[in-house]
PDB file of C-alpha atoms in Angstrom:
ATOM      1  CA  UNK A   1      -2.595  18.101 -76.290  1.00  0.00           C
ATOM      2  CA  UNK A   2      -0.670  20.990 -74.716  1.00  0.00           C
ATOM      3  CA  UNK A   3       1.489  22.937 -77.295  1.00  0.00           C
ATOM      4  CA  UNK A   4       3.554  25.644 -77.121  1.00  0.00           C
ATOM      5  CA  UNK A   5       5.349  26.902 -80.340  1.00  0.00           C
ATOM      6  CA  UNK A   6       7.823  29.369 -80.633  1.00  0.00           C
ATOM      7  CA  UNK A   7      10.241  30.093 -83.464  1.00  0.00           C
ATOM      8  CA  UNK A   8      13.574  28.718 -82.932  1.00  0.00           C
ATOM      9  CA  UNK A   9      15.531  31.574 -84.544  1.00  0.00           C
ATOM     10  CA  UNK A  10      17.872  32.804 -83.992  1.00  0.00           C
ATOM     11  CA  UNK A  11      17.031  35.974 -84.029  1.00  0.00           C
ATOM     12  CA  UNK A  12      19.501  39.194 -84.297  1.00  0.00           C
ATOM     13  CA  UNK A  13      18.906  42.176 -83.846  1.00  0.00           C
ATOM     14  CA  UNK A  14      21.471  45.469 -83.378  1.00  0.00           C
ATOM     15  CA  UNK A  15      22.508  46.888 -80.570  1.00  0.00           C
ATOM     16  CA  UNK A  16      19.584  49.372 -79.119  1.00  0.00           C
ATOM     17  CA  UNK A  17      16.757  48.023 -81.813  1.00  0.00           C
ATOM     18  CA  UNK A  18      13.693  46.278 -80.340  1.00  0.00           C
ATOM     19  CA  UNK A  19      13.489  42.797 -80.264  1.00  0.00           C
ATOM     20  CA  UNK A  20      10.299  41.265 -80.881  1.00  0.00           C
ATOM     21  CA  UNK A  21       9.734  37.535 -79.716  1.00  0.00           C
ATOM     22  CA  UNK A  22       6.331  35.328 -80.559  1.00  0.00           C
ATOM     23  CA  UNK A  23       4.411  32.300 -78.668  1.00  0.00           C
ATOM     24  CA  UNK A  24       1.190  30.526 -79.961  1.00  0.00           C
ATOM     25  CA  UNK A  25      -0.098  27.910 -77.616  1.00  0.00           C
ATOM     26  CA  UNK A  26      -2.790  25.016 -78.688  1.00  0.00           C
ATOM     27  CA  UNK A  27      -4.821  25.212 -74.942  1.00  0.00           C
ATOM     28  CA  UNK A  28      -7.718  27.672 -75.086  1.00  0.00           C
ATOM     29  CA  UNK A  29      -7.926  27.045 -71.622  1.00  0.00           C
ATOM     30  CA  UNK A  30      -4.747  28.398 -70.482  1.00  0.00           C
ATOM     31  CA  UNK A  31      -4.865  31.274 -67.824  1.00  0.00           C
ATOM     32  CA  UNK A  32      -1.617  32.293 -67.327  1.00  0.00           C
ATOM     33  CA  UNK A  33       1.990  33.150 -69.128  1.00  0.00           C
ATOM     34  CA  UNK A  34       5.091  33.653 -68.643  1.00  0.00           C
ATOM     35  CA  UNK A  35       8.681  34.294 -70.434  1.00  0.00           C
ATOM     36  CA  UNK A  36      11.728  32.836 -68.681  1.00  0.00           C
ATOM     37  CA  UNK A  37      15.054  34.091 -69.918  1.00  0.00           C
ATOM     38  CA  UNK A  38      18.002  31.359 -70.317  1.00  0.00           C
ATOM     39  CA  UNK A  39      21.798  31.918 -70.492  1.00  0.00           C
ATOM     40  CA  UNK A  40      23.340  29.136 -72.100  1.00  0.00           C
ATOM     41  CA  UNK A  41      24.735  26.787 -69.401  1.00  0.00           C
ATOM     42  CA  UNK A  42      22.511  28.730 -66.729  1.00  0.00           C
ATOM     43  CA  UNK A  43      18.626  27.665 -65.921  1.00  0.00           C
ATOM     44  CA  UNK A  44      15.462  29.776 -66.523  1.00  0.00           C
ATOM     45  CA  UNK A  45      14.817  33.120 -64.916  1.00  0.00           C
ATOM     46  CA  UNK A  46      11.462  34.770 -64.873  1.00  0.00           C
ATOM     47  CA  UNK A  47      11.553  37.893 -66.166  1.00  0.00           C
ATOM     48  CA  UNK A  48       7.806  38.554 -67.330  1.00  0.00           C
ATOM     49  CA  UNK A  49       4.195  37.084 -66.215  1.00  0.00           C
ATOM     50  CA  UNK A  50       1.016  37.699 -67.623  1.00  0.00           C
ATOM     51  CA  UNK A  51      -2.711  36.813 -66.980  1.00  0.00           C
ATOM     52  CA  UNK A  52      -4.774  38.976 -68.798  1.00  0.00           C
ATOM     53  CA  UNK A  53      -5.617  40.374 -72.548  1.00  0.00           C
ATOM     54  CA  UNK A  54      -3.233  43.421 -73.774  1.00  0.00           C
ATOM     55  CA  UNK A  55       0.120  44.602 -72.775  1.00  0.00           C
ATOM     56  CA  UNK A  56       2.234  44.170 -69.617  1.00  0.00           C
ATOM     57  CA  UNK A  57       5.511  46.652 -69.312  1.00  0.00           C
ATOM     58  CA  UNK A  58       8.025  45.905 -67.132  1.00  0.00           C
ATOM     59  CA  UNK A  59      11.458  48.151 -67.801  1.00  0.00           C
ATOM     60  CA  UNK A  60      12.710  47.434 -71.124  1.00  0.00           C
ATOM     61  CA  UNK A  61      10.494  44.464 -71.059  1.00  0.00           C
ATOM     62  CA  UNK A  62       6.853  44.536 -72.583  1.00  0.00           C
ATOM     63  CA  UNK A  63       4.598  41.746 -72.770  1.00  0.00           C
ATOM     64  CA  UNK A  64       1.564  41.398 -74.635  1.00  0.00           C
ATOM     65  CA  UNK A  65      -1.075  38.712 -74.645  1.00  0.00           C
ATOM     66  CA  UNK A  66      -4.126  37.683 -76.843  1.00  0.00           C
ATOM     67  CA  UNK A  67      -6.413  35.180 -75.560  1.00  0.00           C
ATOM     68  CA  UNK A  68      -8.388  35.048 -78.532  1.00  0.00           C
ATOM     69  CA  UNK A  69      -5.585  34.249 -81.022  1.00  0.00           C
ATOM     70  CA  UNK A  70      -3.764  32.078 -78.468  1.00  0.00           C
ATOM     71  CA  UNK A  71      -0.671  34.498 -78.827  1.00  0.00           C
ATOM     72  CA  UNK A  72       1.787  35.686 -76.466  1.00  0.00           C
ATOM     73  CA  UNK A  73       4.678  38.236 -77.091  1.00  0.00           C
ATOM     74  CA  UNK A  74       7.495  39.758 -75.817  1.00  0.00           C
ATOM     75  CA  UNK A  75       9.030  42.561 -76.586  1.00  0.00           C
ATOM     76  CA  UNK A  76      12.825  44.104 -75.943  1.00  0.00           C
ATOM     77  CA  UNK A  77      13.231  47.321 -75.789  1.00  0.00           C
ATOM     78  CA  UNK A  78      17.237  49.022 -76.504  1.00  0.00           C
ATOM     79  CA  UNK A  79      18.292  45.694 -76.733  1.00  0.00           C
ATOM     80  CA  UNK A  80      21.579  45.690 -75.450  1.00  0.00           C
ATOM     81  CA  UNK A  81      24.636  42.479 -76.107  1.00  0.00           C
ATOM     82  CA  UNK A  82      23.442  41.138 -72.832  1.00  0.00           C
ATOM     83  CA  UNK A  83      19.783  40.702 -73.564  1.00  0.00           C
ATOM     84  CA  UNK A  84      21.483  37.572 -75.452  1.00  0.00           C
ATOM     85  CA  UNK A  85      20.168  34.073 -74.068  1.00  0.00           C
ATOM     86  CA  UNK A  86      17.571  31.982 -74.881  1.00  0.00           C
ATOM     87  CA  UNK A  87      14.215  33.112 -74.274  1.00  0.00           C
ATOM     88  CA  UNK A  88      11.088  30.448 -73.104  1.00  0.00           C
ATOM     89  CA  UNK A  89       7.291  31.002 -73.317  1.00  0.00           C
ATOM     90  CA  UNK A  90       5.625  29.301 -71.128  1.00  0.00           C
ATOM     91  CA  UNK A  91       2.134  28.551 -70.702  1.00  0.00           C
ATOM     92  CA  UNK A  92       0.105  27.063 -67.519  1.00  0.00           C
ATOM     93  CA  UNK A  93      -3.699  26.159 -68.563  1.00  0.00           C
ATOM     94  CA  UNK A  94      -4.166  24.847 -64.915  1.00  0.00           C
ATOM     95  CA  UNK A  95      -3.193  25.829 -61.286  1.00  0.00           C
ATOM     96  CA  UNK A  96       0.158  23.118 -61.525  1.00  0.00           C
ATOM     97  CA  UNK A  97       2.879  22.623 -64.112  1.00  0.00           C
ATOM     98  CA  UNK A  98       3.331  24.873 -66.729  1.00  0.00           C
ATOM     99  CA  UNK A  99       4.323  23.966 -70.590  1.00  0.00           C
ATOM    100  CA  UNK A 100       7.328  25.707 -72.089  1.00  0.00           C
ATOM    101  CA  UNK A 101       8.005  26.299 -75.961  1.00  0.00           C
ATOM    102  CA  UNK A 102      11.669  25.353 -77.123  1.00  0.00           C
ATOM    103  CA  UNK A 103      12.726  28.711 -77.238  1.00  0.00           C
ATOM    104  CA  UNK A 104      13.878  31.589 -79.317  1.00  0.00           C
ATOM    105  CA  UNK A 105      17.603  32.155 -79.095  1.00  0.00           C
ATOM    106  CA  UNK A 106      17.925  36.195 -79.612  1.00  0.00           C
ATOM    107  CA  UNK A 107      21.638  37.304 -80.472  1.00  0.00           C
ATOM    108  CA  UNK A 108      22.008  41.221 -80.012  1.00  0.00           C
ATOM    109  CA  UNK A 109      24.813  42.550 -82.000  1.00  0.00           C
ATOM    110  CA  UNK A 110      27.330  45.398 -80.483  1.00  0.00           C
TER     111      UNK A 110
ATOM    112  CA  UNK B   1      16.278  36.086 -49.901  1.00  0.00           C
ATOM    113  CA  UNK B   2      17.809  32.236 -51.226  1.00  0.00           C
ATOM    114  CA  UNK B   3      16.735  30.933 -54.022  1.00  0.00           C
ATOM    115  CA  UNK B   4      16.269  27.344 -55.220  1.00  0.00           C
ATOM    116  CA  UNK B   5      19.253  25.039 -54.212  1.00  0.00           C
ATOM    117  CA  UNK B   6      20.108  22.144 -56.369  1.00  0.00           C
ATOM    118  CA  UNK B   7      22.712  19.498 -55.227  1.00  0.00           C
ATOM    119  CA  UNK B   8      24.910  18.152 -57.123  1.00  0.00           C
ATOM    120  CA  UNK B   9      25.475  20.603 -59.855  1.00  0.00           C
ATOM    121  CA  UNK B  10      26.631  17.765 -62.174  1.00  0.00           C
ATOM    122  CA  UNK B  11      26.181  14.093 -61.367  1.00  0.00           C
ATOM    123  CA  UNK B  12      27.828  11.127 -63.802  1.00  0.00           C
ATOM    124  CA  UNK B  13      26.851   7.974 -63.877  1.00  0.00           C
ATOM    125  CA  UNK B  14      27.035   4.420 -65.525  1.00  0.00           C
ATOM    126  CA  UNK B  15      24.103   2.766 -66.894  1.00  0.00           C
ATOM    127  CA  UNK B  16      22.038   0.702 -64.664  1.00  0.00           C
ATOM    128  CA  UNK B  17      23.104   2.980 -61.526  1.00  0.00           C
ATOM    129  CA  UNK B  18      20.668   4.647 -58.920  1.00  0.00           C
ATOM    130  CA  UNK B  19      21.200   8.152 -58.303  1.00  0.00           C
ATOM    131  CA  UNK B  20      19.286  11.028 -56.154  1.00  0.00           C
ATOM    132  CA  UNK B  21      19.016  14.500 -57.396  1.00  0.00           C
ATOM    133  CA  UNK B  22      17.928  17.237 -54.329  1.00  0.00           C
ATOM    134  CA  UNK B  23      16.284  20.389 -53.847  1.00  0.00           C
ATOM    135  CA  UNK B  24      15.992  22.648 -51.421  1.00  0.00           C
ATOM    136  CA  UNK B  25      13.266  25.042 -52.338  1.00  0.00           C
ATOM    137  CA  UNK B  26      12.681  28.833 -51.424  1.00  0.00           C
ATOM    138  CA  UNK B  27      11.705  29.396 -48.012  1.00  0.00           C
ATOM    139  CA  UNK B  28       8.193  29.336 -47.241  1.00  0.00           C
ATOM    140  CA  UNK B  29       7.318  27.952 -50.540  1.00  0.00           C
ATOM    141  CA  UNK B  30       4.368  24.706 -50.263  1.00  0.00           C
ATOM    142  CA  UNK B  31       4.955  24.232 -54.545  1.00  0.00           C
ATOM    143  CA  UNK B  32       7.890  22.368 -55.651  1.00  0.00           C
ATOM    144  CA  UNK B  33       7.951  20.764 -59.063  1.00  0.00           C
ATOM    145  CA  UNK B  34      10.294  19.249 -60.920  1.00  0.00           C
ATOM    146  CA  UNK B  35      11.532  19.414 -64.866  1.00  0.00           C
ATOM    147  CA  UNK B  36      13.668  17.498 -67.387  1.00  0.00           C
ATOM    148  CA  UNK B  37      15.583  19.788 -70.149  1.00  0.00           C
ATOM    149  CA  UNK B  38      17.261  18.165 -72.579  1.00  0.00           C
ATOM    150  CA  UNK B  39      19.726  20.097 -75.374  1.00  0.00           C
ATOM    151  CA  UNK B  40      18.019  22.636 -77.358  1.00  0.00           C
ATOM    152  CA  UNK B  41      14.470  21.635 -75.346  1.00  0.00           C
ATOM    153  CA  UNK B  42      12.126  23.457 -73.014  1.00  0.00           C
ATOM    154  CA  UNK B  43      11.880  22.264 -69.778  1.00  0.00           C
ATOM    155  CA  UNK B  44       9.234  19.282 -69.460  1.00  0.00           C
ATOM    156  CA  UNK B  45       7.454  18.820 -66.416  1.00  0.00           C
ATOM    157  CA  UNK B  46       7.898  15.607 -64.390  1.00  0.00           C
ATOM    158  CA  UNK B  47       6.277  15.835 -60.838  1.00  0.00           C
ATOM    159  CA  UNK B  48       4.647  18.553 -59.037  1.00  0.00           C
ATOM    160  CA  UNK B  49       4.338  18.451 -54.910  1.00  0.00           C
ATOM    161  CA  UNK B  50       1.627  20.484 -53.056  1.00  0.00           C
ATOM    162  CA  UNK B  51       3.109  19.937 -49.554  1.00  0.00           C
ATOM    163  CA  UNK B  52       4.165  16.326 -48.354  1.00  0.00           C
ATOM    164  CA  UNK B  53       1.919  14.968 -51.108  1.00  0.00           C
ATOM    165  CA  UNK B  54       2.803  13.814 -54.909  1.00  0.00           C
ATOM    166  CA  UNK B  55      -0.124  15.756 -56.494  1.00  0.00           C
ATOM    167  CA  UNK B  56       0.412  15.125 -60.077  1.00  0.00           C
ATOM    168  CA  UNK B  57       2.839  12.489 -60.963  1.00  0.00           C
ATOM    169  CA  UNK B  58       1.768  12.739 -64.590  1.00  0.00           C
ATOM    170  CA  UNK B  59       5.183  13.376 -66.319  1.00  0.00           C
ATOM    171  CA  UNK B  60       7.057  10.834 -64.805  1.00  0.00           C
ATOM    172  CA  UNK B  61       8.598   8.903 -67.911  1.00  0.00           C
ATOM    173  CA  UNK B  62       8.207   5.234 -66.074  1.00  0.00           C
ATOM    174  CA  UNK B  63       8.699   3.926 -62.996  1.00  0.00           C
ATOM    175  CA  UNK B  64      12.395   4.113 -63.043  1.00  0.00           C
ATOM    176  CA  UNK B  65      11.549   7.915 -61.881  1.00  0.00           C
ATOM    177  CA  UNK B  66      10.284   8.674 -58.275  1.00  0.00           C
ATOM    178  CA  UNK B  67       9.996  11.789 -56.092  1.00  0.00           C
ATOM    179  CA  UNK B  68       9.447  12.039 -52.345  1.00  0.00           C
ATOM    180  CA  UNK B  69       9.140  15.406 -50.331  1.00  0.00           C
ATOM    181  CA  UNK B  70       8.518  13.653 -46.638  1.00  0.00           C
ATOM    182  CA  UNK B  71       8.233  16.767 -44.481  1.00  0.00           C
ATOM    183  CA  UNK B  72       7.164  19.438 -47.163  1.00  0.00           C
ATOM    184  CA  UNK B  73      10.071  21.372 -47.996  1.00  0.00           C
ATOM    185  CA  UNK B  74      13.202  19.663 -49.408  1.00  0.00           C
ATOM    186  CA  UNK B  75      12.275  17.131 -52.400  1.00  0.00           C
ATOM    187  CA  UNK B  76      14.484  13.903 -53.667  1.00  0.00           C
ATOM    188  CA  UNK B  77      13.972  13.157 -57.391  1.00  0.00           C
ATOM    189  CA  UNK B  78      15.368   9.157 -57.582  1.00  0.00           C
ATOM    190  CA  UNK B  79      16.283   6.960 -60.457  1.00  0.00           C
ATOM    191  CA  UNK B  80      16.519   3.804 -60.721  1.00  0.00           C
ATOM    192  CA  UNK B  81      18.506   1.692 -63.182  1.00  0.00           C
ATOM    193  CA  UNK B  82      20.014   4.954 -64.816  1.00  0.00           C
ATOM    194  CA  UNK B  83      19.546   4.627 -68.788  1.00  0.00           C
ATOM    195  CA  UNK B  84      21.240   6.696 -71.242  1.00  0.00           C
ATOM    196  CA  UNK B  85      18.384   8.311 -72.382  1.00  0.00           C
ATOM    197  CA  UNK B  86      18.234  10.052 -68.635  1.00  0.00           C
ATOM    198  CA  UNK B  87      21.219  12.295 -69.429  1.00  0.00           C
ATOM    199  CA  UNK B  88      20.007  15.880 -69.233  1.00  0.00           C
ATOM    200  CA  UNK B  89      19.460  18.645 -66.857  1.00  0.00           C
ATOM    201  CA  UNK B  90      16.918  18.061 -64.083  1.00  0.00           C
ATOM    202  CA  UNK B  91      15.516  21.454 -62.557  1.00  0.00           C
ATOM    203  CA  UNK B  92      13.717  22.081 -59.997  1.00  0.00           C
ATOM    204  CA  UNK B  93      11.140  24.869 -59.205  1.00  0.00           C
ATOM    205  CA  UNK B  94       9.224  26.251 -56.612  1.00  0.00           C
ATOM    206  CA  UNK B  95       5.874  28.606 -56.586  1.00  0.00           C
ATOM    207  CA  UNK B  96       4.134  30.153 -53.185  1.00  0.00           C
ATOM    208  CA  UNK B  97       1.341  28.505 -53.897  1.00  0.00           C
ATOM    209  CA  UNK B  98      -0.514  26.474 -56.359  1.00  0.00           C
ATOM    210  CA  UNK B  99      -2.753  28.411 -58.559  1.00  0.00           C
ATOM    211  CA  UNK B 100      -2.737  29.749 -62.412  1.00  0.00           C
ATOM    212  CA  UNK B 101      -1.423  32.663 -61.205  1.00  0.00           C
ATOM    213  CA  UNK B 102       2.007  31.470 -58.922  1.00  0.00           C
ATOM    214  CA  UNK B 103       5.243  32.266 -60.495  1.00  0.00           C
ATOM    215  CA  UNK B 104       7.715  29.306 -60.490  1.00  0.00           C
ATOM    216  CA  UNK B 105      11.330  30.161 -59.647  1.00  0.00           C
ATOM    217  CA  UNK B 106      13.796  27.483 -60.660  1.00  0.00           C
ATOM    218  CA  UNK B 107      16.891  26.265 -58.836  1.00  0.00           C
ATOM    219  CA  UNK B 108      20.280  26.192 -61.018  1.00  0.00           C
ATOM    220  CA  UNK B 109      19.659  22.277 -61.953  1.00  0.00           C
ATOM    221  CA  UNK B 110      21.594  19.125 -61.944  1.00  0.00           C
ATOM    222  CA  UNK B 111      23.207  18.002 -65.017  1.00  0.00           C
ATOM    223  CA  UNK B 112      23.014  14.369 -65.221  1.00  0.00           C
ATOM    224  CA  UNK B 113      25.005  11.971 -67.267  1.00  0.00           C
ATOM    225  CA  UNK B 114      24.643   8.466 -67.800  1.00  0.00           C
ATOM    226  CA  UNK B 115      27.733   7.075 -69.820  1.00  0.00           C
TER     227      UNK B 115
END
């Protein structure tokens, strides 16, 4: 069984703070991840992949994976109001369809 | 460069109808796969195409739910005898390649109700 688990939130956080977001997944197996941002009413955009053990920085956008405890981050950087949306983890443990968490709704306050 | 294209934006239907969702994926692209979100869900995967072929059909609730992509590029997700419990918003994505390592862009979706 495939799971990806992320908290629901929501999570708020003030204006220029970092925002830290957390995946576990239940596939030892998996080889890649990624982090799709969602507006509400809008459909997932990629904004981060990662394949390999440690940290991935993209921007204001750092990712950071751990094989060994299954764990997958993401974190914001000077979070600004429209960082808001609905962020997925999402997790493909072979070369087709990937499995997405329910997402963690950040809210960044002015 | 376009992205995924979706048509229709927002389909409704009565129960027991057949309807055809579309995409049209990026340019170039051989991976097409589509998803099923429902409210306050992740996207779950229904069908994935490598090419012409359907090579894993595996999400596919029943057999109410088929996909056809007959000359590699634009897809048709079908449904037959449209139930309720089909409302939600059917994506659809599209990679370079297969592989763990080929990013999936998604088209805007199709928002499908069944009244």
């Amino acid at each position: 069984q495939k799971e990806v688990e992320q908290n629901s939130g929501p999570l708020s956080v003030p204006e220029g703070a970092i925002a830290s977001l957390n995946c576990t997944y239940s596939d030892r197996g998996s080889q890649s991840f990624f982090w799709y941002r969602q507006y509400s009413g809008k459909s997932p955009e990629l904004i981060m992949s990662i394949y390999s053990n440690g940290d991935k920085e993209d921007g204001r956008f750092t990712a950071q994976l751990n094989k060994a405890s299954q764990y997958v981050s993401l974190l914001i950087r000077d979070s600004q109001p429209s960082d808001s949306a609905t962020y997925l983890c999402a997790v493909k443990p072979g070369a087709n369809n990937l499995f997405f968490g329910t997402g963690t709704r950040l809210t960044v306050i002015p | 460069g376009a992205g995924v294209s979706q048509t229709p934006s927002n389909k409704v239907t009565e129960k027991g109808k057949y309807v055809e969702l579309r995409c049209d994926p990026i340019s170039g692209h051989t991976a097409l796969y589509w998803y099923r979100q429902s409210l306050g869900q992740g996207p779950e995967f229904l069908i994935y195409f490598q090419g012409t072929g359907a090579a894993d059909d595996s999400g596919l609730p029943n057999d109410r739910f088929f996909a056809v992509r007959p000359e590699g590029s634009v897809s048709t997700l079908k449904i037959q005898r449209t139930e309720r419990g089909d409302s939600a918003v059917y994506l659809c994505a599209s990679s370079a390649a297969r592989g763990s390592y080929n990013e999936q862009f998604f088209g805007p979706g199709t928002r499908l109700t069944v009244l």
